[in-house]
JSON list of C-alpha atoms in Angstrom, two decimals:
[
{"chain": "A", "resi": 24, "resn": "UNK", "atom": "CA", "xyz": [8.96, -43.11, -22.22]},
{"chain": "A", "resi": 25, "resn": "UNK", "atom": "CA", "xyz": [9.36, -41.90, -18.70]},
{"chain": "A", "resi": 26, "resn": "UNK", "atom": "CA", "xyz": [12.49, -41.46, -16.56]},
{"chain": "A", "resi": 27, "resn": "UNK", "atom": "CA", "xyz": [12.61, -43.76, -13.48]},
{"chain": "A", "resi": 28, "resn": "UNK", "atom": "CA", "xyz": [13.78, -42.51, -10.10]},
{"chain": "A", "resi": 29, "resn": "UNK", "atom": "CA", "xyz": [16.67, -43.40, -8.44]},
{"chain": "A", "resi": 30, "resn": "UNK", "atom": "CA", "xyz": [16.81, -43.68, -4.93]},
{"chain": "A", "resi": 31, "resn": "UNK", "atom": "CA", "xyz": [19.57, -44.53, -2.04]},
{"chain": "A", "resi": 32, "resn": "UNK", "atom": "CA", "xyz": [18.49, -45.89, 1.01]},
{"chain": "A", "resi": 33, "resn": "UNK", "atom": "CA", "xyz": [15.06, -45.22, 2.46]},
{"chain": "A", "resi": 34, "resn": "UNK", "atom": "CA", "xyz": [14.06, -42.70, 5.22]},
{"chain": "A", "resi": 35, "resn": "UNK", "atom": "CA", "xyz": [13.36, -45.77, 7.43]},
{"chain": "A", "resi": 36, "resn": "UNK", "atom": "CA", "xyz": [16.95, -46.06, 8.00]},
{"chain": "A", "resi": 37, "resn": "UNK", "atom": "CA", "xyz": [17.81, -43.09, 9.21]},
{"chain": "A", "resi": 38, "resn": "UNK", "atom": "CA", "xyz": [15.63, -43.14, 11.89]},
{"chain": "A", "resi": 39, "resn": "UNK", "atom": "CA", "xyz": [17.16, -45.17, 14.69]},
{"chain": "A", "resi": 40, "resn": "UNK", "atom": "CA", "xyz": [20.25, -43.59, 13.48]},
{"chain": "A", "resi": 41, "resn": "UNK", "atom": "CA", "xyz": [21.69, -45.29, 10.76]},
{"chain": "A", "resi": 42, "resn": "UNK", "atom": "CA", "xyz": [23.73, -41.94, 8.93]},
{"chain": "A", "resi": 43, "resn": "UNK", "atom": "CA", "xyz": [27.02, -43.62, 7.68]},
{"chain": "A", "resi": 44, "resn": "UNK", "atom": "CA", "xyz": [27.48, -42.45, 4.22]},
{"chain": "A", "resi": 45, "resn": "UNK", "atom": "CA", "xyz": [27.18, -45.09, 2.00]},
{"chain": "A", "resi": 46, "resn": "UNK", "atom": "CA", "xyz": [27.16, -43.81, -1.77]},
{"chain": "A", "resi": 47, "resn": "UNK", "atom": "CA", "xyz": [29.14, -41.12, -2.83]},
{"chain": "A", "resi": 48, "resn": "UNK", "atom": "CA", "xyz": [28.01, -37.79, -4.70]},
{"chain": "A", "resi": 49, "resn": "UNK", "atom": "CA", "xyz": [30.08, -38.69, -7.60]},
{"chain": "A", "resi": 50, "resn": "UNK", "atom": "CA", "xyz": [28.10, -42.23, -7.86]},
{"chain": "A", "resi": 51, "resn": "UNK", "atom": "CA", "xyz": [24.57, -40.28, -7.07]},
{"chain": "A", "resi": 52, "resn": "UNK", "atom": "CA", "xyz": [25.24, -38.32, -10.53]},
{"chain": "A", "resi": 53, "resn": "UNK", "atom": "CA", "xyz": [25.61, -40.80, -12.31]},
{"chain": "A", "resi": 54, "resn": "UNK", "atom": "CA", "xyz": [22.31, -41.68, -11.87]},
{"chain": "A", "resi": 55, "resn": "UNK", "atom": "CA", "xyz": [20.81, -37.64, -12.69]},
{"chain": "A", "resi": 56, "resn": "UNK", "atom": "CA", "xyz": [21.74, -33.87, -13.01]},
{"chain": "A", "resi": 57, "resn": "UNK", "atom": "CA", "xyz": [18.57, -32.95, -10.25]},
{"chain": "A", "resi": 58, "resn": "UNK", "atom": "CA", "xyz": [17.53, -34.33, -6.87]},
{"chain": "A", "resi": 59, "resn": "UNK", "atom": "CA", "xyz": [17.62, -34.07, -2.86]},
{"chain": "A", "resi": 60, "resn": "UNK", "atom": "CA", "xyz": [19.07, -35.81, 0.13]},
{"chain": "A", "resi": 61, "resn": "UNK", "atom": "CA", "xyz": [21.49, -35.54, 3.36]},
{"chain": "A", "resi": 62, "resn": "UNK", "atom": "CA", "xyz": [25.08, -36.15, 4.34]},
{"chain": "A", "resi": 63, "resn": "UNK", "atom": "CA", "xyz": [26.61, -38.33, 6.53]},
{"chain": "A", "resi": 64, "resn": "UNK", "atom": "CA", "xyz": [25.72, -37.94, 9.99]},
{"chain": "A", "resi": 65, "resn": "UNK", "atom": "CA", "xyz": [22.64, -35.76, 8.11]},
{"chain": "A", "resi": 66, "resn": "UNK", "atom": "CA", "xyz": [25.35, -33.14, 7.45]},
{"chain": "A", "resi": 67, "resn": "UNK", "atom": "CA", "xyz": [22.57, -30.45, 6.17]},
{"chain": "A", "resi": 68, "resn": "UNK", "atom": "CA", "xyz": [20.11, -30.61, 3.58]},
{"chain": "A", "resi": 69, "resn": "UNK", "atom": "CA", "xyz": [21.23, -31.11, -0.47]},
{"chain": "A", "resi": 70, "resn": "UNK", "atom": "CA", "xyz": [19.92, -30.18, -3.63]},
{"chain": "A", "resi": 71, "resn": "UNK", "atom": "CA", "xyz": [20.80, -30.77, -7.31]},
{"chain": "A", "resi": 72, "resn": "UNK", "atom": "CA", "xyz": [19.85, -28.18, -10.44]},
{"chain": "A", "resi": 73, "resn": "UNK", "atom": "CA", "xyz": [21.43, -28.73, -13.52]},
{"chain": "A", "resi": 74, "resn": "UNK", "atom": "CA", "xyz": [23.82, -31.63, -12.49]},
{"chain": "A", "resi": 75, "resn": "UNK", "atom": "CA", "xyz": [25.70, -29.06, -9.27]},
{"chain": "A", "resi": 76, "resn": "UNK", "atom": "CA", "xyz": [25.11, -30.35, -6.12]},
{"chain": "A", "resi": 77, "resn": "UNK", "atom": "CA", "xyz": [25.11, -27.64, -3.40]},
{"chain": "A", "resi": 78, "resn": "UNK", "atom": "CA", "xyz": [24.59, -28.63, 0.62]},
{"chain": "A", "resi": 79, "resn": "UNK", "atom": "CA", "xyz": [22.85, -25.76, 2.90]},
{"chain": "A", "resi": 80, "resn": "UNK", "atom": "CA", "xyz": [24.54, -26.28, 5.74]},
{"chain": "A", "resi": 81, "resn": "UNK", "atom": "CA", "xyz": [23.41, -25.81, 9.97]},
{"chain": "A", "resi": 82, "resn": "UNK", "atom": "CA", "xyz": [25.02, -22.39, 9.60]},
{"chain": "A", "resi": 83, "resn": "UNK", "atom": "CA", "xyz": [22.41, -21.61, 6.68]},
{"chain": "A", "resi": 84, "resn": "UNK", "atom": "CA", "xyz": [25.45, -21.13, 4.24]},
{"chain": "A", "resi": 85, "resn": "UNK", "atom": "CA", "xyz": [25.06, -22.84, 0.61]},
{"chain": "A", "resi": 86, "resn": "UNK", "atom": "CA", "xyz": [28.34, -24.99, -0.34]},
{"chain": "A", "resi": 87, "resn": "UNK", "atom": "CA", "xyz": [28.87, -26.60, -3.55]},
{"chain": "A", "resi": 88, "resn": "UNK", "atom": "CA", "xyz": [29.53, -30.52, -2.64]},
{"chain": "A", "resi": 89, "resn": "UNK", "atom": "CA", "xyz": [32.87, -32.36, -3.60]},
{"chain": "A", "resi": 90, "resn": "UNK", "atom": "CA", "xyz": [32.34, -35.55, -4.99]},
{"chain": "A", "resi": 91, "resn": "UNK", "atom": "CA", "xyz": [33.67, -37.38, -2.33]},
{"chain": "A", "resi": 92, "resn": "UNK", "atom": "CA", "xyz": [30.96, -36.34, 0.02]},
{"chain": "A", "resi": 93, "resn": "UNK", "atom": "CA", "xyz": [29.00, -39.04, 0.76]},
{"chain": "A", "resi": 94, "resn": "UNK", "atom": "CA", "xyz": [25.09, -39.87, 1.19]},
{"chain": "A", "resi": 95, "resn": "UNK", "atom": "CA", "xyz": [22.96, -42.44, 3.69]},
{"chain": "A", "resi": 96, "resn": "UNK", "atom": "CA", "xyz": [19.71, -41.12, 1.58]},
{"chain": "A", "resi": 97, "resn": "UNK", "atom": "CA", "xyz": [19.15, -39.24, -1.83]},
{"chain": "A", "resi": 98, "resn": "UNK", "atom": "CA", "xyz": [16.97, -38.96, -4.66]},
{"chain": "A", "resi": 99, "resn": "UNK", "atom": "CA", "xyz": [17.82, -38.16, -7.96]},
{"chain": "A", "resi": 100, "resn": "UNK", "atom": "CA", "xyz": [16.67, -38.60, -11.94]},
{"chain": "A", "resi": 101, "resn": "UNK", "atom": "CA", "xyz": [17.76, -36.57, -15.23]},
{"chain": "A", "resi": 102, "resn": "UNK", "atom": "CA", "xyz": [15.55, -34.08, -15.35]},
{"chain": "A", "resi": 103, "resn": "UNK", "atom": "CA", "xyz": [12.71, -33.85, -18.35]},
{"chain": "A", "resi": 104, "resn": "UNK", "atom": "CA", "xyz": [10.39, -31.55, -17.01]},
{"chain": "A", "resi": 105, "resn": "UNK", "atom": "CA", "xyz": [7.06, -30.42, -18.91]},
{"chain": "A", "resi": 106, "resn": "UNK", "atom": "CA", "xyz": [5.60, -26.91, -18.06]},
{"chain": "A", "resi": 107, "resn": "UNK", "atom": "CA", "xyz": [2.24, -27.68, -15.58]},
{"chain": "A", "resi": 108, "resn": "UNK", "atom": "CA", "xyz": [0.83, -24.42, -14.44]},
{"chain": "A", "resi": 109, "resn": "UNK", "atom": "CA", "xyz": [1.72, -20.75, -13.49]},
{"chain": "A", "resi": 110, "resn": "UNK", "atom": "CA", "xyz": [1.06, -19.65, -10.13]},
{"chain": "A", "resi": 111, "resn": "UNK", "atom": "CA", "xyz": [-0.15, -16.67, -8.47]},
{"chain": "A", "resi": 112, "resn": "UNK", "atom": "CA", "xyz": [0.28, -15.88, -5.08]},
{"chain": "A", "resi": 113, "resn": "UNK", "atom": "CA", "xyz": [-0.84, -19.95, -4.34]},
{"chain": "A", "resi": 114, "resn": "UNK", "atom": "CA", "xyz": [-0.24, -20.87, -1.06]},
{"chain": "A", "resi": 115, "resn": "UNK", "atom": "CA", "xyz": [1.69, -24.27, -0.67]},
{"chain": "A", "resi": 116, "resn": "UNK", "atom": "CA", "xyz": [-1.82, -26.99, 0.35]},
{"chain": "A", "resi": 117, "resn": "UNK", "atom": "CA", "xyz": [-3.66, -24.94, -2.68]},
{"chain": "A", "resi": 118, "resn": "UNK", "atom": "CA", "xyz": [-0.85, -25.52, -5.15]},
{"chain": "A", "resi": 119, "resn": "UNK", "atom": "CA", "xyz": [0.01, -29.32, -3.72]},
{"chain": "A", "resi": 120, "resn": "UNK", "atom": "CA", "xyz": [-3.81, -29.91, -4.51]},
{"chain": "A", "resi": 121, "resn": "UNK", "atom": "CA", "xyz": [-4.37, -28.55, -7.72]},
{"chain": "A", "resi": 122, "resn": "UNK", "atom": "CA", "xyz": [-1.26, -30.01, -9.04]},
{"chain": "A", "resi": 123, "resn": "UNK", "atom": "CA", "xyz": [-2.73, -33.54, -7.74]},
{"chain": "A", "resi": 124, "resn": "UNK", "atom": "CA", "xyz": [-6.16, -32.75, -9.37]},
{"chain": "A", "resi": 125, "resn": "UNK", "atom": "CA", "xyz": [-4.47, -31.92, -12.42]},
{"chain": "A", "resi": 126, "resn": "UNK", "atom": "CA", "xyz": [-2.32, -34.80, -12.97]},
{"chain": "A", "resi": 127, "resn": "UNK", "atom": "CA", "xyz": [-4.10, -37.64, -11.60]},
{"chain": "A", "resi": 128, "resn": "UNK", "atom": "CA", "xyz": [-0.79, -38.72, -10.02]},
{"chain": "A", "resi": 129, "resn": "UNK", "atom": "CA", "xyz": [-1.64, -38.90, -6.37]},
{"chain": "A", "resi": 130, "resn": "UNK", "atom": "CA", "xyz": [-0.32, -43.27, -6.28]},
{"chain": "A", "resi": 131, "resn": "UNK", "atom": "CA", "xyz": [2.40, -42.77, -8.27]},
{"chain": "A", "resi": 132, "resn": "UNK", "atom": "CA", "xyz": [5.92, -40.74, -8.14]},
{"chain": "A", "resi": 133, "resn": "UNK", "atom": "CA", "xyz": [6.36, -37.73, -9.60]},
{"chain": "A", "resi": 134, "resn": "UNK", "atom": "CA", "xyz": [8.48, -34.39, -9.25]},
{"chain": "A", "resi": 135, "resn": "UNK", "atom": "CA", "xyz": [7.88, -31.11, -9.48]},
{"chain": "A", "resi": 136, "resn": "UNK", "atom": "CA", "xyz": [9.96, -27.51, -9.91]},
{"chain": "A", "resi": 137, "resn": "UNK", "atom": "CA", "xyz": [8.57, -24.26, -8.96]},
{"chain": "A", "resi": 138, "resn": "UNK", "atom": "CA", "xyz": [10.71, -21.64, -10.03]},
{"chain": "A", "resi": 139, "resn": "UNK", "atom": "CA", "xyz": [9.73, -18.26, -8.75]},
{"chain": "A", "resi": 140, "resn": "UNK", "atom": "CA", "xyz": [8.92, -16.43, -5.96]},
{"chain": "A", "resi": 141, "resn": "UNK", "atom": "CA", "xyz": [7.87, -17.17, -2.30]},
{"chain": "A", "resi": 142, "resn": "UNK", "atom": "CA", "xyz": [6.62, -15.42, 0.74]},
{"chain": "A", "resi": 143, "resn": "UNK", "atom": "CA", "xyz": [6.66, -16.63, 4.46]},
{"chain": "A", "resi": 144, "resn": "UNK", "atom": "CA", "xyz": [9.12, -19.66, 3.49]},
{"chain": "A", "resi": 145, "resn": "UNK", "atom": "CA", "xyz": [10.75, -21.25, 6.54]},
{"chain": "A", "resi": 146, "resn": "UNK", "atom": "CA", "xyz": [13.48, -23.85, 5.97]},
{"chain": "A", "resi": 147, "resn": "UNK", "atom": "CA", "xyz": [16.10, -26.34, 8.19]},
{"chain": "A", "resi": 148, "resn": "UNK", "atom": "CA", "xyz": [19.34, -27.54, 8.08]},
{"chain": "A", "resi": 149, "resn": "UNK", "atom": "CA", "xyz": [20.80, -30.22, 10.82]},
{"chain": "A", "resi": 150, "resn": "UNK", "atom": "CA", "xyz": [24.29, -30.27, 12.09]},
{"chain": "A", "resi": 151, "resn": "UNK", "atom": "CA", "xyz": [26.34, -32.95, 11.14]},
{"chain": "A", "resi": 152, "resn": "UNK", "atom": "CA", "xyz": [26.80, -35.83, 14.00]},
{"chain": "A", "resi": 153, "resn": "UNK", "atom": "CA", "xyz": [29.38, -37.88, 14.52]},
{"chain": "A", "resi": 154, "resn": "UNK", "atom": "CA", "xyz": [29.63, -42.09, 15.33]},
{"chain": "A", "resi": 155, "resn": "UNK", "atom": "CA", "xyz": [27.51, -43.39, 17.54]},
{"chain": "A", "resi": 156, "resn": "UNK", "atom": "CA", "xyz": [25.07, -41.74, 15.53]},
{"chain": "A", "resi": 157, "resn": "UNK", "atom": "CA", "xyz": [21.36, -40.54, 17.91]},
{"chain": "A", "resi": 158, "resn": "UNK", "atom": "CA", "xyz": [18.09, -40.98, 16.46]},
{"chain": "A", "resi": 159, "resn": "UNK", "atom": "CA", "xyz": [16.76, -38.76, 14.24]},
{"chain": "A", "resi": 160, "resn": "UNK", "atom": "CA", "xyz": [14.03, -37.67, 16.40]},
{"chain": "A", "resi": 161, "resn": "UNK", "atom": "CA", "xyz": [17.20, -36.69, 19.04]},
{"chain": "A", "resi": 162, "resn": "UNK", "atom": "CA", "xyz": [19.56, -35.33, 15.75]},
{"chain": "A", "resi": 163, "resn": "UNK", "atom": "CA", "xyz": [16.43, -33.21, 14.69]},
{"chain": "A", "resi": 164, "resn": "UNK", "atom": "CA", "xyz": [15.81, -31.53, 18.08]},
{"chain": "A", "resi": 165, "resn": "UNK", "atom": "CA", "xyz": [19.16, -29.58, 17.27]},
{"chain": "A", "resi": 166, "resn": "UNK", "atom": "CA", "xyz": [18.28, -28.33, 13.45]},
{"chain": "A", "resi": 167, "resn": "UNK", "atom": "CA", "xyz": [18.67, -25.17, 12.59]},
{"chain": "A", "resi": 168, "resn": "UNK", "atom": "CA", "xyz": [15.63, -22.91, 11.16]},
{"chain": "A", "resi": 169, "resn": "UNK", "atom": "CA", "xyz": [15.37, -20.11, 8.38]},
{"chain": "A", "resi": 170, "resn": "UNK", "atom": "CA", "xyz": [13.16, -17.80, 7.11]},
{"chain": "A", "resi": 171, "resn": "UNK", "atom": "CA", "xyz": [12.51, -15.43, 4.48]},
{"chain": "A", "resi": 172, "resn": "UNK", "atom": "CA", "xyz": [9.84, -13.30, 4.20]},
{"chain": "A", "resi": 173, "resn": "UNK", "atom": "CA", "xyz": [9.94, -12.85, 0.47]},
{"chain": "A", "resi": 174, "resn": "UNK", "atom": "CA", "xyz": [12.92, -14.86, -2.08]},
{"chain": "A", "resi": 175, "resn": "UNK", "atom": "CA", "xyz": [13.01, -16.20, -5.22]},
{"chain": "A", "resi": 176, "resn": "UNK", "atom": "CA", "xyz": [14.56, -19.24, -6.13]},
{"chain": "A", "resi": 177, "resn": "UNK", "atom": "CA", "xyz": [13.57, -23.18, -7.25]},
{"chain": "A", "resi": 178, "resn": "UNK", "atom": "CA", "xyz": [12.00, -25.53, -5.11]},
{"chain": "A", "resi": 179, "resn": "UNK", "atom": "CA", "xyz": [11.92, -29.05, -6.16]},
{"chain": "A", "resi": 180, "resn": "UNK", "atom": "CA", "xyz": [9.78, -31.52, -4.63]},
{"chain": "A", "resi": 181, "resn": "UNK", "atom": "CA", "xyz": [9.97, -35.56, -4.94]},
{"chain": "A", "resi": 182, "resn": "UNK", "atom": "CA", "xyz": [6.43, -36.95, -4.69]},
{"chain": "A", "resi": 183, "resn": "UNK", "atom": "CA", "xyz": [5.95, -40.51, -3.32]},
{"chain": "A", "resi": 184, "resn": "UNK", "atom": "CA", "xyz": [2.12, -42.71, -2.74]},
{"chain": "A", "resi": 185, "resn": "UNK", "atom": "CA", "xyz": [1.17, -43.46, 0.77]},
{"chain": "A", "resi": 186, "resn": "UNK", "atom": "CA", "xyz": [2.02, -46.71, 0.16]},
{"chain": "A", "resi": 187, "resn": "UNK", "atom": "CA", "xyz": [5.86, -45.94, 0.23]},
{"chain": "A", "resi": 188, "resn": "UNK", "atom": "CA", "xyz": [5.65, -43.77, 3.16]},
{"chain": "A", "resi": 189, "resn": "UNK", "atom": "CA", "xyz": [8.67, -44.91, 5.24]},
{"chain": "A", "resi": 190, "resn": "UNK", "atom": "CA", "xyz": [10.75, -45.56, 2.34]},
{"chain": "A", "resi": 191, "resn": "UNK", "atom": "CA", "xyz": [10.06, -41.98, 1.41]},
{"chain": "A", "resi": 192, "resn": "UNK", "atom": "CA", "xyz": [7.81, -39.56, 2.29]},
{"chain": "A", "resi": 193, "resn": "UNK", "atom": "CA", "xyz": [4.48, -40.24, 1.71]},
{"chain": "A", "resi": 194, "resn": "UNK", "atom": "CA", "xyz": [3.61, -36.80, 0.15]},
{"chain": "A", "resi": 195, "resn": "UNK", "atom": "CA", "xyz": [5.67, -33.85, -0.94]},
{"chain": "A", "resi": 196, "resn": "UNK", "atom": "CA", "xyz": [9.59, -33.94, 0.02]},
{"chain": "A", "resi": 197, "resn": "UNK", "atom": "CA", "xyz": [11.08, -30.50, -0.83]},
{"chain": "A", "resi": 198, "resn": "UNK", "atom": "CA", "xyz": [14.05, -28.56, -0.78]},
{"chain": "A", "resi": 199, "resn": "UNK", "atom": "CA", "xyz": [15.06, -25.27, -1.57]},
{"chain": "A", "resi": 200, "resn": "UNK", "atom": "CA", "xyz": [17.52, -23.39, -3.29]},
{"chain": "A", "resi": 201, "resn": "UNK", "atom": "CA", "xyz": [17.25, -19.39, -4.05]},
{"chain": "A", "resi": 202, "resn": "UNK", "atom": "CA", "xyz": [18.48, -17.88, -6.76]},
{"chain": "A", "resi": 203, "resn": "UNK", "atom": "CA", "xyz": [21.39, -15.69, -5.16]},
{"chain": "A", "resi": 204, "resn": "UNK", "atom": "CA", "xyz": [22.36, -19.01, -3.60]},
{"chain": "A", "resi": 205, "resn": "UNK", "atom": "CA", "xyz": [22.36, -17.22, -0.11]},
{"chain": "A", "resi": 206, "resn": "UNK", "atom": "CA", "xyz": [19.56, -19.12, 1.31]},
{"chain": "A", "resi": 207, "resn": "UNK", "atom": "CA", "xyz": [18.01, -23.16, 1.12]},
{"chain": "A", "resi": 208, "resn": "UNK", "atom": "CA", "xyz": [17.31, -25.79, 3.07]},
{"chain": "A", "resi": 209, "resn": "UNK", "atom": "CA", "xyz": [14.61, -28.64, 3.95]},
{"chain": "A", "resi": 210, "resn": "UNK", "atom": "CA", "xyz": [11.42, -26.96, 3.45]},
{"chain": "A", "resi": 211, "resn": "UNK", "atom": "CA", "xyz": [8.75, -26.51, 6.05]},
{"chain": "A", "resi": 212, "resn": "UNK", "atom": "CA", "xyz": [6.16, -24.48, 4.93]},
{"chain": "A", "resi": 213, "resn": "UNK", "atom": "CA", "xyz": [6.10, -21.43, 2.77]},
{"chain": "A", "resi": 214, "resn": "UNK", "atom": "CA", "xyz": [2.86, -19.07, 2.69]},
{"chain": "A", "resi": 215, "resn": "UNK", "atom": "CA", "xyz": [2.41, -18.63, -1.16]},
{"chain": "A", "resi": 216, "resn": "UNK", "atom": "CA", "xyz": [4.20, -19.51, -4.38]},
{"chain": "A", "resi": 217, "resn": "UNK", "atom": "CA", "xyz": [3.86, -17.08, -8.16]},
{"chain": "A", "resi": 218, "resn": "UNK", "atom": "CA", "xyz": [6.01, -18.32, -10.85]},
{"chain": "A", "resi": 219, "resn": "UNK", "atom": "CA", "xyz": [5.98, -21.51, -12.75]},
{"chain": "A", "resi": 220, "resn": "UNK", "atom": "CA", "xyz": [5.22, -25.14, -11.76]},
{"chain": "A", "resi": 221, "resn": "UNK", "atom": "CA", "xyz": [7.25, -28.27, -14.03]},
{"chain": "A", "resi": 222, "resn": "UNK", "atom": "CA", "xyz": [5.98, -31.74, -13.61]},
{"chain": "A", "resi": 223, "resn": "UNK", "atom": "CA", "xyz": [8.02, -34.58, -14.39]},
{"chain": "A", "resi": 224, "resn": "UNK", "atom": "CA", "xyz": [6.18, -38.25, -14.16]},
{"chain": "A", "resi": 225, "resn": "UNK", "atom": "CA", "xyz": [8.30, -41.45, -13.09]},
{"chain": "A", "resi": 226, "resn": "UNK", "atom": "CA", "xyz": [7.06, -45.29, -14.00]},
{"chain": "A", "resi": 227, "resn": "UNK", "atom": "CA", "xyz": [9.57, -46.65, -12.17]},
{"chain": "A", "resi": 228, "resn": "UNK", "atom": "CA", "xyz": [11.54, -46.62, -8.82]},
{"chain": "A", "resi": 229, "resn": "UNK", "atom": "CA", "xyz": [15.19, -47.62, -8.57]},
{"chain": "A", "resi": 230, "resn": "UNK", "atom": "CA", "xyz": [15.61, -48.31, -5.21]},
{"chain": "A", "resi": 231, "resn": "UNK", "atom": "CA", "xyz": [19.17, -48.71, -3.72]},
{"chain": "A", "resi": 232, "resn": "UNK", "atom": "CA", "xyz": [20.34, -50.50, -0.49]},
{"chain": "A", "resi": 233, "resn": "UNK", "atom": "CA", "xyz": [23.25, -50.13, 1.44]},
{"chain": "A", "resi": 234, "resn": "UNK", "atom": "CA", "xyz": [23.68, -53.94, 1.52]},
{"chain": "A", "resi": 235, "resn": "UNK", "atom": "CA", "xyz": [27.47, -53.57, 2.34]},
{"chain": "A", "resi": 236, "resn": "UNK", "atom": "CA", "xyz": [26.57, -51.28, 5.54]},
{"chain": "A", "resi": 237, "resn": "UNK", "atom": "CA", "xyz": [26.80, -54.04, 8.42]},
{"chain": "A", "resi": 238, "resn": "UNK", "atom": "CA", "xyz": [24.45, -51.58, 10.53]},
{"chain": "A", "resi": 239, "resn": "UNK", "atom": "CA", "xyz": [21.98, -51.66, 7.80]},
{"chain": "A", "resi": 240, "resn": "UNK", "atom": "CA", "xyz": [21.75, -54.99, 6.99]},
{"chain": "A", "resi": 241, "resn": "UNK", "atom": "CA", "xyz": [22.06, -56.37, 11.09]},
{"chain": "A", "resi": 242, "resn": "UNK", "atom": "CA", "xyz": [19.07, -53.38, 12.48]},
{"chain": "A", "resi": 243, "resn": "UNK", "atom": "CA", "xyz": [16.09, -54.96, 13.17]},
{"chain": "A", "resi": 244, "resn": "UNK", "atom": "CA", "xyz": [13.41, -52.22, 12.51]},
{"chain": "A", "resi": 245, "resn": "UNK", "atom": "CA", "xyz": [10.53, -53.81, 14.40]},
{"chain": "A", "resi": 246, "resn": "UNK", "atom": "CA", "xyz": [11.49, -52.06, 17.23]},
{"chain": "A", "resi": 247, "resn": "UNK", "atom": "CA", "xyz": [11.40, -48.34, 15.26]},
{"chain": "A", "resi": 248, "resn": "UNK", "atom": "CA", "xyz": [8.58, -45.97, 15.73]},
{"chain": "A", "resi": 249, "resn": "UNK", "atom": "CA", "xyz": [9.80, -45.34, 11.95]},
{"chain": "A", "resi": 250, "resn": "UNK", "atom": "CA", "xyz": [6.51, -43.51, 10.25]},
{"chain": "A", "resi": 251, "resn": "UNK", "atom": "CA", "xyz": [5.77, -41.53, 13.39]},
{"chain": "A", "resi": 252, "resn": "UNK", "atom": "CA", "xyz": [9.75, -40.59, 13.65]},
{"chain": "A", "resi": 253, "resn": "UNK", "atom": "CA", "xyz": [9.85, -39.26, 9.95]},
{"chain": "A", "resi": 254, "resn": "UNK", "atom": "CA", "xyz": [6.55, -37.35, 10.01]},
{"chain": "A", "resi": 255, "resn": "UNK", "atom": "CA", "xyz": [8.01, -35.86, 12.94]},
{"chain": "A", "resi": 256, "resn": "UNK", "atom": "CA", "xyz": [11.09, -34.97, 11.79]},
{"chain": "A", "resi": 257, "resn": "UNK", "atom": "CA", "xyz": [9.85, -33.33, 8.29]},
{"chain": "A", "resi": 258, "resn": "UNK", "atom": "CA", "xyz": [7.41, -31.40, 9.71]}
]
């Protein structure tokens, strides 16, 4: 029996601005120990390992998160990962396309941890913004970008079909974390990967509105440029 994934809000949303935090990190875990998402006002990137939430902030520094901070968008899901593959020196469109070819998952969800070691890995962070909240394509012209030129650490990626792109990503979503904690983010590209690849499959989505958010539920999203916006934004 698979694990389903859990999801708050949907990218969509945040596009013409909609960043009020409406679930709390406390209320996320209860729903898994490993996942990804962004802060209020899309105060810097998050990550879960082994139930401890940790934000890499616009500064680059790594900050374990209270569980009072609260979320417009997160994944998460208890984690049951099954080795897939090791890796080496794979750089990131290889690896994404093997692991597709291997698992015949490319229309459903999936997630996957690499835990190793990465060259050429470049990562963001956005400053936290404050009520009335700008676009994201305006909030993302002021992110903040790192690199490394070799670090080991855990990348996890959430995996979503074309066919949800807007309420996710349509493709790999990943974050960062390294080992020494000194260094994360949002990542947006690396060169290669060596270490090992986990694969966890998902059957089914819990998805999650903020249906007590009265900017949510009275936006009218016909007017949103949402999937050009997001692939923007990621990339």
């Amino acid at each position: 029996m698979t694990t389903p994934l859990f999801q708050h809000g949907t990218l969509a949303l945040l596009v013409p601005g909609l960043l009020d935090g409406t679930l709390t990190m406390a209320d996320l875990l209860t729903h898994g120990d490993t996942g990804i998402g962004t802060g209020e006002g899309l105060d810097g990137e998050l990550i879960i390992l082994a139930g401890v939430p940790y934000q890499i902030d616009s500064t680059g520094r790594v900050n374990h998160v209270p569980d009072d901070f609260t979320l417009p968008f997160a994944n998460s899901h208890f984690a049951a990962f099954t080795p897939l593959l090791t890796a080496t020196h794979r750089d990131r469109r290889d690896l994404q396309a093997a692991v597709l070819a291997q698992t015949h998952s490319a229309n459903t969800f999936f997630a996957l941890r690499l835990t190793g070691t990465f060259t050429a890995l470049t990562t963001r962070a956005v400053p936290k913004s404050a009520r009335p909240y700008q676009s994201l394509a305006a909030t993302a012209k002021r992110q903040s970008v790192f690199s490394r030129e070799r670090t080991t650490g855990t990348l996890l990626s959430y995996y979503a079909p074309q066919v949800f792109d807007g309420v996710a990503v349509g493709g790999f979503h990943s974050h960062f974390l390294a080992a020494d904690h000194a260094f994360g983010g949002h990542v947006l590209d690396f060169a290669t990967f060596s270490g090992d690849v986990a694969f966890q499959q998902f059957d089914r989505l819990e998805q999650q509105l903020p249906t007590q958010n009265q900017a949510f539920m009275t936006h009218d999203f016909s007017h949103d440029a949402i999937l050009d916006d997001i692939h923007h934004a990621e990339n």
